[in-house]
C-alpha positions as a printed NumPy array, in Angstrom:
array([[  0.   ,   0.   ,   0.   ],
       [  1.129,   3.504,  -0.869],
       [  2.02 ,   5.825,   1.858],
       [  1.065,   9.136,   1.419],
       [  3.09 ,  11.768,   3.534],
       [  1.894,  15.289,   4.811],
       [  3.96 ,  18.314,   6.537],
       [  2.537,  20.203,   9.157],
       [  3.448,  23.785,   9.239],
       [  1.821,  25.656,  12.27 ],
       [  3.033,  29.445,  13.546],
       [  1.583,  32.749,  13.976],
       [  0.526,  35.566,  11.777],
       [  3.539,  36.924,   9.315],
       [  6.364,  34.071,   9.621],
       [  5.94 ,  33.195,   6.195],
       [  3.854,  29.91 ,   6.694],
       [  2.784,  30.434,   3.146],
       [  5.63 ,  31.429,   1.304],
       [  7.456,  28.354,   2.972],
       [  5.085,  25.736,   2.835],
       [  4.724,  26.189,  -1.122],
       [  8.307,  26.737,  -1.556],
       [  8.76 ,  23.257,   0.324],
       [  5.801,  21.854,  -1.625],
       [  6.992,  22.66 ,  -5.339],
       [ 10.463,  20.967,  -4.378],
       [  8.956,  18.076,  -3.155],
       [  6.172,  17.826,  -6.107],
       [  3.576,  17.762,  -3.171],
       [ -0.056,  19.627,  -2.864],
       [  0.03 ,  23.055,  -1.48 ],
       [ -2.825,  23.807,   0.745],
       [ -3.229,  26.844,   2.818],
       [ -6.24 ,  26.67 ,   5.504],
       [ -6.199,  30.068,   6.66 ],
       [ -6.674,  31.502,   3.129],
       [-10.379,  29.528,   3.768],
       [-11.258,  31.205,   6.745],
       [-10.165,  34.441,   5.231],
       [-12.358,  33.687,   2.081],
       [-15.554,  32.867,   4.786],
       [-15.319,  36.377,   6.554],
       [-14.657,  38.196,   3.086],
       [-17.927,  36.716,   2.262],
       [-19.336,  38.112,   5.464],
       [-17.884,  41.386,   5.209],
       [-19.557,  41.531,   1.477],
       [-22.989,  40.275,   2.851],
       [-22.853,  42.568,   5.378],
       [-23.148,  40.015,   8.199],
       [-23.416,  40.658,  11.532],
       [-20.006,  39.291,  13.263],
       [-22.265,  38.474,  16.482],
       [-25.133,  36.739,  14.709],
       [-23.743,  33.417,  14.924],
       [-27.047,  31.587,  12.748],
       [-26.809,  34.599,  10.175],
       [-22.672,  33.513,   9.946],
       [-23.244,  29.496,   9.503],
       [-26.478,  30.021,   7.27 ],
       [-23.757,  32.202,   4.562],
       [-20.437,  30.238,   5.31 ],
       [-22.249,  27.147,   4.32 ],
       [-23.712,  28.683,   1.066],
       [-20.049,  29.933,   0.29 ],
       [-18.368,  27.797,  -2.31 ],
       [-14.409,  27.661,  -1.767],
       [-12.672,  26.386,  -4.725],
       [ -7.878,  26.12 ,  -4.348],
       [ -6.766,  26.245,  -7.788],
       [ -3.201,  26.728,  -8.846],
       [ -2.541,  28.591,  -5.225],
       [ -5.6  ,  30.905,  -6.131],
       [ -8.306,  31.115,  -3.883],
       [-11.665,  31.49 ,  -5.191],
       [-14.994,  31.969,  -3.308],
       [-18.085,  31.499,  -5.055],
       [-16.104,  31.57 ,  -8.576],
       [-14.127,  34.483,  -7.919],
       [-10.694,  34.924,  -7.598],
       [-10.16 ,  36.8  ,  -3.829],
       [ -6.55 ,  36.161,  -3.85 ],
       [ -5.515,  39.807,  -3.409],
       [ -8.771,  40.739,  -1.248],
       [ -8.235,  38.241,   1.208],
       [ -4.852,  39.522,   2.055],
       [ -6.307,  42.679,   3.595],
       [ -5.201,  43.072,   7.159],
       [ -9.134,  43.755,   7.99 ],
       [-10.1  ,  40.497,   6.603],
       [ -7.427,  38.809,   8.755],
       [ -8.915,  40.101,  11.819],
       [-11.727,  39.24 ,  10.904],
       [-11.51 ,  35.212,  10.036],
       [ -9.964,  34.963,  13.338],
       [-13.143,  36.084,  15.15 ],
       [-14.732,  33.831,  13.29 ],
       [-12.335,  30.934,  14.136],
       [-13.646,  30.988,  18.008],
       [-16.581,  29.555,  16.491],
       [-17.132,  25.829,  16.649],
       [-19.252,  25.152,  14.022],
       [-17.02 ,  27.272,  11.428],
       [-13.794,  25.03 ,  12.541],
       [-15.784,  22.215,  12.413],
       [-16.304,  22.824,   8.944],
       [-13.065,  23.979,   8.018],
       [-11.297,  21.137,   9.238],
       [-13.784,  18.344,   8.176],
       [-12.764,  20.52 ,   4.366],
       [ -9.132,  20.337,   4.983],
       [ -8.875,  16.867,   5.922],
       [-11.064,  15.771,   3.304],
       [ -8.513,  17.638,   0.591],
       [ -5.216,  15.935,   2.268],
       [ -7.142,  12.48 ,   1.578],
       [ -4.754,  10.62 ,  -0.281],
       [ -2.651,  13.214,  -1.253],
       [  1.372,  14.123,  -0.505],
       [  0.536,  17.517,   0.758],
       [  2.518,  20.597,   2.26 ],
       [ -0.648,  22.316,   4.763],
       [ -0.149,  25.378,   7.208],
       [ -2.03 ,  26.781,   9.255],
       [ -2.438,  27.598,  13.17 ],
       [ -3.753,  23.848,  14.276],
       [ -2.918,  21.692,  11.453],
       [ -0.501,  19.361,  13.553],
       [ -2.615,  19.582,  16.555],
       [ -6.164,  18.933,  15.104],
       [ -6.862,  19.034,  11.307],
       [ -3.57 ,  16.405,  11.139],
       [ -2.525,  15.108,  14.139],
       [ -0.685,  12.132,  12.393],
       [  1.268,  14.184,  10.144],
       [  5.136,  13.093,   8.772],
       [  6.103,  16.149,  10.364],
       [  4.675,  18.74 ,  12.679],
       [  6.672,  22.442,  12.076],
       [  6.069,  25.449,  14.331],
       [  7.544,  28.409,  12.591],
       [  8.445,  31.419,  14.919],
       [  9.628,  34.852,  14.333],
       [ 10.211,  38.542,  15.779],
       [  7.069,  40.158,  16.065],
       [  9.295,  43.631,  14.406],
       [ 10.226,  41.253,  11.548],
       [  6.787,  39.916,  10.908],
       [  4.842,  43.023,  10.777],
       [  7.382,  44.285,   8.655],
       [  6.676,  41.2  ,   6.462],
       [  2.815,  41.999,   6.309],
       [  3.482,  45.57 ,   5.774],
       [  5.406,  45.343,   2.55 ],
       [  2.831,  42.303,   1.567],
       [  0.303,  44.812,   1.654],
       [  2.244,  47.645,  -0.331],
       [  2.267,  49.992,   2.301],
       [ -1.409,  50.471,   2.468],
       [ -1.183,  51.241,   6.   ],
       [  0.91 ,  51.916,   8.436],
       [  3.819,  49.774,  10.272],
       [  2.624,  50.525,  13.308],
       [ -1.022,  49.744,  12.835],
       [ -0.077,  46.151,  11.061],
       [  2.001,  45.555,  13.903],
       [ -0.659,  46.123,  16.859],
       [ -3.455,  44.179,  14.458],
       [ -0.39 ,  41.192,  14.298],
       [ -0.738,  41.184,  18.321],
       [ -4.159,  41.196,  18.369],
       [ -4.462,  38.465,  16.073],
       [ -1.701,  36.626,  18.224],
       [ -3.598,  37.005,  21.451],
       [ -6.707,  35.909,  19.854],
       [ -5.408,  32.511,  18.32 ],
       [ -3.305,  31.487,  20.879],
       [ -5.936,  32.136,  23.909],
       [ -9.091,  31.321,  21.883],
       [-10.83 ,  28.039,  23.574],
       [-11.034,  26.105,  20.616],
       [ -8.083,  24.909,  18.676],
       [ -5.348,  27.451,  19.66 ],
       [ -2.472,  27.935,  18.483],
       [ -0.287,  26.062,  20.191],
       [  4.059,  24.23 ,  20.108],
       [  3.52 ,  21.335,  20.313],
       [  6.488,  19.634,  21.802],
       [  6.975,  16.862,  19.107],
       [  6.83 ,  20.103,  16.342],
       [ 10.116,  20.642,  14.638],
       [ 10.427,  24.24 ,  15.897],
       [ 11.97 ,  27.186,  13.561],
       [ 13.044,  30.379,  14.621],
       [ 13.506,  32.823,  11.744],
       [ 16.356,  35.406,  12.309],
       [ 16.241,  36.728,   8.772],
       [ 17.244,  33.455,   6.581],
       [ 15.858,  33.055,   3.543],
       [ 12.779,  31.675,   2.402],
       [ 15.548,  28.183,   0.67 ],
       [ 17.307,  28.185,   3.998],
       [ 14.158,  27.536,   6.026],
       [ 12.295,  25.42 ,   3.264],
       [ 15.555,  23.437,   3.037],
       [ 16.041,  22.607,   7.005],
       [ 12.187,  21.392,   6.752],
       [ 13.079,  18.876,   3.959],
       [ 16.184,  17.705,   5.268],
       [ 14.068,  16.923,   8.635],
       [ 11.41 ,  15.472,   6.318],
       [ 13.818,  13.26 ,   4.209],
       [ 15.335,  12.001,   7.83 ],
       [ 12.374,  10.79 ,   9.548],
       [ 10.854,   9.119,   6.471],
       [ 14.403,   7.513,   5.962],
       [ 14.395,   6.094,   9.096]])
């Protein structure tokens, strides 16, 4: 029987959980799949609708009309591309509010571990190796200065806003995920931890697959 492998990438807002895990994915020829990017495309949806963020039956009754499609790293909801829209600091708040809800994560992660079926995949997130794959290959908790992760999200966004209003949304967001009640984001102490001091995108991808290639090789 075929073994199929999957990589866990887990770590706070800005460390470059996406740019990594695709990086790491394209060398390996594995599937790509980002799970924030679906929570992001559920609150655009809400923001757009014009949902109330405390109306809990008014958020389930849209998220489950919403129609999340991955294609080729693009992220489309209800057949349009959001790529660029979801990136919006606003909408990152956002999706993390909504994360504190159990039925959305229930939904999310019955989604995400229906797509790694199967599959050799690369997926990131904030509980992938704690819930959505708790048997991974390998569990990775990537870590970073909070100065060097705004800084990360700031240039993302072109400058749209200020440094110092990226950086306090980047704390907020961090106090949110890791002290929400449901699924937070935690190290877990069997993760492969990472702390990025400024290497580059290779270096990091590279010390992942070298820890991949050892524990499958053992």
């Amino acid at each position: 029987m075929h073994r199929f492998y999957q990589i866990a990438i887990d770590g706070p807002c800005g460390v470059g959980k996406s740019t990594i895990a695709n990086n790491i994915a394209k060398k390996l020829n594995f599937t790509y799949i980002n799970t924030g990017a679906m929570y992001r495309c559920y609150a655009l949806n809400l923001l757009n609708n014009n949902i109330d963020i405390n109306d809990t039956n008014a958020i389930l009754k849209t998220i489950k009309k919403s129609n999340i499609e991955l294609n080729d790293n693009k992220y489309f909801l209800n057949g349009i591309d959001v790529t660029k829209d979801i990136s919006n600091a606003n909408i990152s708040i956002l999706s993390s509010k909504i994360a504190t809800i159990s039925e959305v994560r229930k939904i999310c992660v019955s989604l995400q571990q229906k797509i790694a079926q199967g599959i050799n995949c690369v997926m990131e997130g904030r509980d992938i190796g704690s819930i959505v794959l708790p048997n991974a290959t390998l569990k990775v908790y990537l870590d970073a200065n909070i100065d060097l992760r705004a800084k990360r999200r700031w240039l993302q966004m072109n400058k749209n806003e200020s440094f110092d209003s990226v950086k306090e949304k980047i704390i907020e967001r961090d106090n949110k995920d890791k002290n929400r009640e449901i699924s937070p984001l935690v190290r877990l102490p069997e993760a492969f931890y990472i702390y990025d001091h400024g290497q580059s995108i290779n270096e990091i991808s590279n010390l992942i697959i070298e820890k991949f290639k050892e524990i499958i090789n053992e």
